[in-house]
Amino acid sequence: MRHWPERMSPNFGMSRSNMGMPQVNPHQKVTLQGVPPIATPHTDSTIFFSFNVPFASDLAGPNTEDVLHATADAVLRWTHPEDAPDDVPVHDLPIHAQNLAQLRKFCKDITQSSALAIEASVISTTPKNARSQVTTVILSGPADLVYQTRDTILNETPLSLRCTTVDVDGHLVANLSEGVLKKSVTDYLDETSAFCGVDIFLLGPKLTPVVDGLNGDVEIRRDQRWRVAIYGDVMSSEHAKTRVLIHIDQLLGRIVDGQKIEYSLQQLVCGRNRKNIKLIESATNTAIYFPPPFSPSYRYCPTNAQRRDPQQIFITGDNPQSIEQAKFRLHETLIRIRLFVKDVQVPSAKIDSILLSRMDKVRKIVEANGTFILFPPLASRRDTIRIQGVENLHVERSVRELMALVGQFYTSTWWISAPETRQLPGAHDIKAMLGDICANSDADVAFDKLTFTITGSDEAVKAALMVISQIKFVNHSQYQIRVKIELANEHKEFVSGKKNGKINKIMGQSNVQIMFDNFGEYNFNIEVQGHTYDSMKQGLSLVEQEMPASISFHVPDQYHKRIIGIGGQHIQRIMKKHSVFVKFSNAMDRGGMGREDDDSRVDNVICRTPARNAQNLELVKSEILEMVDRVDSEFTSQIVNVDRLYHRQLLARLSEIEELEKKWNCKIVFPSTEQASDEVTVTGPQWQVPLCVDQFLGMVPDRHEIVMERSPTLIKFLESPDFVQSIVPKLKSQYEAEVTVHENTDERTEEGAPTVTLLWTFTRNNAGGLRDAMEFLQAQFATSGVEPVLIKGAIPRPKSDTFEESLQYFDSKLLQHAPAPVAVDSPTKPSFGDEVARERITLFERLRKPGSMSSISSFLDRRKNSSQAASTSFFKGSSNVSKSSLISIESTRSFNADRSPWHDSGVNLPDDDNPWATGRAFGSNGNDHKLTVPHPGDVTPRHAARQSADSGRPSTSHSTNSGYPGPLSGPFR
């Protein structure tokens, strides 16, 4: 066996220079047809292979009380039978039971087939550390047939079921006056369900508990829009969602057209953060729908369903001229593309892991850099990934961030030598053993010739090793364990230390061998070998403690000299104080001079230290930001909810939005058209973001209606010159709210009396002043002797912050109690009490059978003629205020990977410090109260949780940071 020092190369610690990228024809179709799959040596020996099938069996169906319409058999599949007990688990839903039964039948057919020498079995368990049922497939037979069978199973099974929701206005899908759904809409939903192979539910407005930002009260608010819930696999649900969005555009009077663009060029046409498409949409007033990315990698298609053409895009617009103009602009963008392509080699097992669990991260990488990443098909055993973009810089960024994602997965091998013959397991015992390992670790495990091979996320591999260490015949045999970690080349000397001091100390202390293997242009392997599980566990934990933990953030370039100080005095003092290395980069170092404005907002300061010292990263960040002026302080993000259909009108005012961004040094990002999201993200300095949000909301109109019973005194007051010439202008000037009077014959009281409607229009940033405006109008009513009877639309009085609640226990005639708020319905701040609860039960009890729509009218009539008791709380005000006053201090992360490397921490830690006094938690039973905190899902605890951190050694936490600060255009200055 070659020891670690013998495998050291003369160029240890030096990264390979970036190779030039050839330009290729942008119109040449890019595929992986020419890339052969990994050759699997044909052998007659039998191997055992086990893997988990990600069924997403914890996905629950909709609430049956909310269902207004459901497609064929959707209710039967996604709801429990009426006679089912209340505590029945989600994984027992008919849809999940059906998928499991089909998988069992498929594996049984494979086993009984005489043409295949394969045995396939399925085990379903519910481990203690799992949230839902885990389904494991165990295959045995020749290696090549085993991997082919796994390919077939994964591509014939509906994986990762999900629910996507589209909000829609009720008047588009139902005739509100008659109280029935539009047949054309329900027919279209049924057609889309059959065409795409999904289940679709039309759900009524939801009641959402909301915590008030002022006093912490929990209120039940009703969303004004209805919902279309789509259940299916990842590609089918995206296909159906796009069709539903296009149909909503048609209901709004827009026309639809399409165009084909080569799939590998679509992301390049969109540009970074879809900037090109937003410009086209704003200039032509159109909406452009692109196919979901990476669809060629997923080959599953439901029975009798159709997949979306990956080259087809859809365009909706007000008229044919705008659509033609959008097509012309798309063509202009396409012909200007210069294509740079790069292929990277990634182990096929890690490619499958990314396709099954990390595609949301890959999507963010692609959108941030405007590049296209072509993965091989799932389980195809190919190991080549192709990345292409319009600039070498963007391709390099994407490659480095993708390779950081690859580093989140480990590979391990457990060799068993000289076992006792009496304790060797049989085929049945091996299957049970592999099923137990997979169910408790979520790793893929192969067993061949007394050798375990484990692949998966870092935590999954370590959990699998822990389970194997508890197997009896393994403990009674001699064995060797190897764990292979993948890390960026620029981190070699950071991990090894000066003169390999860190690695030598770990090898001497834990009795393991550590070898570095140079295998690629971007990453290298750290191989930890041990002859006992405990020594390997300790050695691996110590190696992970020496891996780089980092935090990155943005500081405007003009402050760098102030922070560094003369001769680096300031920053050196901070680095020595906290044992953290700090590096700055400016726009020239990042290659961002003359480029998009996005380059000026990337993280340009990175602090790095070994993971054992990670708790000091936040302290360093705080000290650095103390030297930055308040207006340029730490960058943060705030999400503003604006109706997605109004995004188009805002994009038409893109020039005003750009001026707003320059004024407040912020970035306003709209979601993509396909996402159908209301969330607009505003990013910038934490003291500037609220001001930018407030001004942005000033561009968003809002309205509120108050319906009152018509009376002669009320009409006389509303028609008086004092109201028209004095009160209305004062409401506009002082409260930024315009009031107009309308009469709607459809609005009636419960006794059938006529009504009068006051329509209040205002902008979203002035919504908090609506209550004051109403109180002013109420005072004018009282002065004129008018007593309005409210039908609907009142805003309740906010909860008092006095001691009046506690005074009810004291008998005093001097103390008066405020009246309790009454259930009202307000688009600005609705509040619902017992009346709404009764109304909800009445509506959905009648609609338990989705086919019956005759009772919608009674629901709508009931809401229209609400109780007159609400008049007591008419102008009592509201606690609704503009959310722009709430400041988010959470740090934002960027996708940049264009930072310069350094080969050591830059700080000499005291030799007498024992960094391994408290080792990192290993496996599922280990806990380190100083260094680890519990995280949900597949998060890997590296150290104490921080507000913003960018681990240079990629963890399994769903972080958008790459942690690869390699140079792309020159060294740091």
mmCIF file of C-alpha atoms in Angstrom, residues 714-914:
data_model
loop_
_atom_site.group_PDB
_atom_site.id
_atom_site.type_symbol
_atom_site.label_atom_id
_atom_site.label_comp_id
_atom_site.label_asym_id
_atom_site.label_seq_id
_atom_site.Cartn_x
_atom_site.Cartn_y
_atom_site.Cartn_z
ATOM 1 C CA LEU A 714 -76.552 59.195 3.838
ATOM 2 C CA ILE A 715 -77.333 60.119 0.226
ATOM 3 C CA LYS A 716 -77.847 63.752 1.200
ATOM 4 C CA PHE A 717 -74.441 63.827 2.883
ATOM 5 C CA LEU A 718 -72.652 62.107 -0.024
ATOM 6 C CA GLU A 719 -74.194 64.506 -2.537
ATOM 7 C CA SER A 720 -73.513 67.629 -0.466
ATOM 8 C CA PRO A 721 -70.982 70.208 -1.746
ATOM 9 C CA ASP A 722 -69.071 69.915 1.513
ATOM 10 C CA PHE A 723 -68.384 66.211 0.890
ATOM 11 C CA VAL A 724 -67.411 66.685 -2.750
ATOM 12 C CA GLN A 725 -65.391 69.887 -2.457
ATOM 13 C CA SER A 726 -63.897 69.602 1.010
ATOM 14 C CA ILE A 727 -63.856 66.085 2.462
ATOM 15 C CA VAL A 728 -62.802 64.150 -0.665
ATOM 16 C CA PRO A 729 -59.825 66.458 -1.484
ATOM 17 C CA LYS A 730 -58.746 66.364 2.162
ATOM 18 C CA LEU A 731 -58.768 62.538 2.162
ATOM 19 C CA LYS A 732 -56.566 62.634 -0.947
ATOM 20 C CA SER A 733 -54.093 65.213 0.350
ATOM 21 C CA GLN A 734 -53.811 64.055 3.966
ATOM 22 C CA TYR A 735 -54.383 60.292 3.737
ATOM 23 C CA GLU A 736 -53.377 59.502 0.114
ATOM 24 C CA ALA A 737 -56.746 57.785 -0.474
ATOM 25 C CA GLU A 738 -59.321 58.599 -3.128
ATOM 26 C CA VAL A 739 -63.021 57.949 -2.462
ATOM 27 C CA THR A 740 -65.710 57.515 -5.083
ATOM 28 C CA VAL A 741 -69.395 56.672 -4.612
ATOM 29 C CA HIS A 742 -71.065 53.876 -6.606
ATOM 30 C CA GLU A 743 -74.414 52.154 -6.582
ATOM 31 C CA ASN A 744 -74.485 48.425 -7.360
ATOM 32 C CA THR A 745 -77.900 46.898 -7.902
ATOM 33 C CA ASP A 746 -76.516 43.423 -7.173
ATOM 34 C CA GLU A 747 -75.546 44.434 -3.648
ATOM 35 C CA ARG A 748 -78.526 44.127 -1.348
ATOM 36 C CA THR A 749 -79.083 43.852 2.368
ATOM 37 C CA GLU A 750 -80.631 40.728 3.869
ATOM 38 C CA GLU A 751 -84.023 42.469 3.744
ATOM 39 C CA GLY A 752 -83.490 43.367 0.064
ATOM 40 C CA ALA A 753 -82.887 47.071 0.641
ATOM 41 C CA PRO A 754 -80.612 48.991 -1.792
ATOM 42 C CA THR A 755 -77.008 49.791 -0.901
ATOM 43 C CA VAL A 756 -74.332 52.396 -1.568
ATOM 44 C CA THR A 757 -70.681 51.513 -2.163
ATOM 45 C CA LEU A 758 -67.695 53.667 -1.227
ATOM 46 C CA LEU A 759 -64.673 52.694 -3.323
ATOM 47 C CA TRP A 760 -61.309 53.582 -1.762
ATOM 48 C CA THR A 761 -58.278 53.560 -4.055
ATOM 49 C CA PHE A 762 -54.741 53.952 -2.794
ATOM 50 C CA THR A 763 -51.254 52.603 -3.292
ATOM 51 C CA ARG A 764 -49.887 49.676 -1.331
ATOM 52 C CA ASN A 765 -47.412 51.773 0.627
ATOM 53 C CA ASN A 766 -50.292 53.884 1.980
ATOM 54 C CA ALA A 767 -52.498 50.960 2.988
ATOM 55 C CA GLY A 768 -51.712 51.589 6.651
ATOM 56 C CA GLY A 769 -53.359 55.030 6.462
ATOM 57 C CA LEU A 770 -56.685 53.672 5.269
ATOM 58 C CA ARG A 771 -57.915 53.166 8.818
ATOM 59 C CA ASP A 772 -57.133 56.785 9.721
ATOM 60 C CA ALA A 773 -58.949 57.986 6.610
ATOM 61 C CA MET A 774 -62.004 55.965 7.572
ATOM 62 C CA GLU A 775 -61.933 57.312 11.104
ATOM 63 C CA PHE A 776 -61.824 60.851 9.689
ATOM 64 C CA LEU A 777 -64.850 60.123 7.495
ATOM 65 C CA GLN A 778 -66.676 58.562 10.433
ATOM 66 C CA ALA A 779 -66.109 61.755 12.405
ATOM 67 C CA GLN A 780 -67.623 63.743 9.523
ATOM 68 C CA PHE A 781 -70.611 61.388 9.533
ATOM 69 C CA ALA A 782 -71.118 61.986 13.253
ATOM 70 C CA THR A 783 -70.840 65.768 12.843
ATOM 71 C CA SER A 784 -73.511 65.735 10.135
ATOM 72 C CA GLY A 785 -75.809 63.415 12.084
ATOM 73 C CA VAL A 786 -75.471 60.479 9.692
ATOM 74 C CA GLU A 787 -75.587 56.965 11.175
ATOM 75 C CA PRO A 788 -74.438 54.557 8.417
ATOM 76 C CA VAL A 789 -75.440 50.887 8.563
ATOM 77 C CA LEU A 790 -72.548 48.813 7.288
ATOM 78 C CA ILE A 791 -73.188 45.754 5.150
ATOM 79 C CA LYS A 792 -69.595 44.670 4.498
ATOM 80 C CA GLY A 793 -66.059 46.004 4.204
ATOM 81 C CA ALA A 794 -65.374 47.243 7.727
ATOM 82 C CA ILE A 795 -61.857 47.224 9.138
ATOM 83 C CA PRO A 796 -61.747 46.066 12.775
ATOM 84 C CA ARG A 797 -60.332 48.060 15.607
ATOM 85 C CA PRO A 798 -56.821 46.857 16.500
ATOM 86 C CA LYS A 799 -56.273 45.069 19.765
ATOM 87 C CA SER A 800 -55.580 47.547 22.532
ATOM 88 C CA ASP A 801 -52.192 47.503 24.204
ATOM 89 C CA THR A 802 -53.651 48.729 27.516
ATOM 90 C CA PHE A 803 -54.598 46.716 30.581
ATOM 91 C CA GLU A 804 -58.290 46.687 29.748
ATOM 92 C CA GLU A 805 -58.375 42.890 29.333
ATOM 93 C CA SER A 806 -57.210 42.328 32.892
ATOM 94 C CA LEU A 807 -59.623 44.914 34.285
ATOM 95 C CA GLN A 808 -62.660 42.768 33.553
ATOM 96 C CA TYR A 809 -62.035 41.014 36.846
ATOM 97 C CA PHE A 810 -62.509 44.293 38.794
ATOM 98 C CA ASP A 811 -65.963 45.699 39.465
ATOM 99 C CA SER A 812 -65.649 49.383 38.643
ATOM 100 C CA LYS A 813 -68.140 51.773 37.090
ATOM 101 C CA LEU A 814 -65.348 54.171 36.168
ATOM 102 C CA LEU A 815 -63.718 51.804 33.707
ATOM 103 C CA GLN A 816 -65.223 51.304 30.274
ATOM 104 C CA HIS A 817 -64.398 48.415 27.995
ATOM 105 C CA ALA A 818 -63.930 48.678 24.282
ATOM 106 C CA PRO A 819 -66.323 46.601 22.177
ATOM 107 C CA ALA A 820 -64.926 43.342 20.832
ATOM 108 C CA PRO A 821 -63.965 43.341 17.165
ATOM 109 C CA VAL A 822 -66.574 41.891 14.852
ATOM 110 C CA ALA A 823 -65.972 39.513 11.972
ATOM 111 C CA VAL A 824 -65.646 41.531 8.825
ATOM 112 C CA ASP A 825 -64.479 41.076 5.285
ATOM 113 C CA SER A 826 -61.859 43.466 3.993
ATOM 114 C CA PRO A 827 -59.482 43.053 1.082
ATOM 115 C CA THR A 828 -57.017 45.253 2.913
ATOM 116 C CA LYS A 829 -57.103 43.409 6.215
ATOM 117 C CA PRO A 830 -59.955 40.932 6.505
ATOM 118 C CA SER A 831 -60.760 39.244 9.756
ATOM 119 C CA PHE A 832 -63.056 36.313 10.128
ATOM 120 C CA GLY A 833 -64.752 35.057 13.256
ATOM 121 C CA ASP A 834 -67.397 32.474 14.043
ATOM 122 C CA GLU A 835 -69.599 33.692 11.184
ATOM 123 C CA VAL A 836 -66.895 32.824 8.663
ATOM 124 C CA ALA A 837 -66.316 29.467 10.296
ATOM 125 C CA ARG A 838 -70.010 28.632 10.015
ATOM 126 C CA GLU A 839 -70.004 29.928 6.462
ATOM 127 C CA ARG A 840 -67.012 27.764 5.576
ATOM 128 C CA ILE A 841 -68.591 24.627 7.011
ATOM 129 C CA THR A 842 -71.873 25.304 5.226
ATOM 130 C CA LEU A 843 -70.170 25.789 1.856
ATOM 131 C CA PHE A 844 -67.875 22.817 1.842
ATOM 132 C CA GLU A 845 -70.323 20.400 3.488
ATOM 133 C CA ARG A 846 -72.449 20.920 0.385
ATOM 134 C CA LEU A 847 -69.458 20.522 -1.932
ATOM 135 C CA ARG A 848 -67.950 17.333 -0.553
ATOM 136 C CA LYS A 849 -68.903 15.766 -3.874
ATOM 137 C CA PRO A 850 -66.836 17.796 -6.328
ATOM 138 C CA GLY A 851 -69.247 17.101 -9.159
ATOM 139 C CA SER A 852 -72.015 19.112 -7.512
ATOM 140 C CA MET A 853 -71.628 22.827 -8.115
ATOM 141 C CA SER A 854 -75.223 23.910 -7.556
ATOM 142 C CA SER A 855 -74.592 25.280 -4.088
ATOM 143 C CA ILE A 856 -71.922 27.860 -4.941
ATOM 144 C CA SER A 857 -74.609 30.497 -5.385
ATOM 145 C CA SER A 858 -75.768 30.119 -1.796
ATOM 146 C CA PHE A 859 -72.171 30.556 -0.640
ATOM 147 C CA LEU A 860 -71.729 33.688 -2.702
ATOM 148 C CA ASP A 861 -75.100 35.110 -1.656
ATOM 149 C CA ARG A 862 -74.274 34.505 1.972
ATOM 150 C CA ARG A 863 -70.994 36.383 1.671
ATOM 151 C CA LYS A 864 -72.739 39.178 -0.213
ATOM 152 C CA ASN A 865 -75.393 39.723 2.445
ATOM 153 C CA SER A 866 -73.367 39.641 5.620
ATOM 154 C CA SER A 867 -74.637 40.590 9.023
ATOM 155 C CA GLN A 868 -75.451 44.203 9.830
ATOM 156 C CA ALA A 869 -73.851 43.729 13.193
ATOM 157 C CA ALA A 870 -70.557 44.711 11.621
ATOM 158 C CA SER A 871 -71.642 48.334 11.636
ATOM 159 C CA THR A 872 -70.438 48.705 15.190
ATOM 160 C CA SER A 873 -66.861 48.325 13.980
ATOM 161 C CA PHE A 874 -67.143 50.267 10.730
ATOM 162 C CA PHE A 875 -64.561 53.000 11.040
ATOM 163 C CA LYS A 876 -62.704 51.531 13.984
ATOM 164 C CA GLY A 877 -59.468 51.296 12.043
ATOM 165 C CA SER A 878 -57.051 48.532 11.295
ATOM 166 C CA SER A 879 -53.701 47.333 12.472
ATOM 167 C CA ASN A 880 -52.669 46.827 8.888
ATOM 168 C CA VAL A 881 -49.553 48.761 8.065
ATOM 169 C CA SER A 882 -47.090 48.748 5.253
ATOM 170 C CA LYS A 883 -44.735 45.841 5.649
ATOM 171 C CA SER A 884 -41.961 47.986 4.271
ATOM 172 C CA SER A 885 -41.340 49.240 7.787
ATOM 173 C CA LEU A 886 -40.128 45.804 8.830
ATOM 174 C CA ILE A 887 -36.450 45.394 8.140
ATOM 175 C CA SER A 888 -35.008 42.036 7.230
ATOM 176 C CA ILE A 889 -31.475 41.576 8.509
ATOM 177 C CA GLU A 890 -30.834 38.197 7.016
ATOM 178 C CA SER A 891 -27.718 38.180 4.906
ATOM 179 C CA THR A 892 -28.045 37.289 1.273
ATOM 180 C CA ARG A 893 -25.822 35.013 -0.648
ATOM 181 C CA SER A 894 -24.760 35.256 -4.211
ATOM 182 C CA PHE A 895 -23.904 32.648 -6.742
ATOM 183 C CA ASN A 896 -20.496 34.072 -7.573
ATOM 184 C CA ALA A 897 -17.598 31.707 -7.669
ATOM 185 C CA ASP A 898 -15.051 34.081 -9.150
ATOM 186 C CA ARG A 899 -12.936 34.714 -6.111
ATOM 187 C CA SER A 900 -9.204 34.237 -5.818
ATOM 188 C CA PRO A 901 -7.791 31.182 -4.044
ATOM 189 C CA TRP A 902 -5.220 31.095 -1.323
ATOM 190 C CA HIS A 903 -3.376 28.001 -0.255
ATOM 191 C CA ASP A 904 -3.438 28.293 3.494
ATOM 192 C CA SER A 905 -5.523 29.945 6.149
ATOM 193 C CA GLY A 906 -3.027 32.800 6.403
ATOM 194 C CA VAL A 907 -3.188 32.672 10.173
ATOM 195 C CA ASN A 908 -0.873 30.628 12.381
ATOM 196 C CA LEU A 909 -2.953 29.133 15.129
ATOM 197 C CA PRO A 910 -1.233 28.374 18.436
ATOM 198 C CA ASP A 911 0.287 24.900 18.396
ATOM 199 C CA ASP A 912 -0.865 24.181 21.921
ATOM 200 C CA ASP A 913 -4.518 24.579 20.935
ATOM 201 C CA ASN A 914 -6.221 21.231 20.693
#
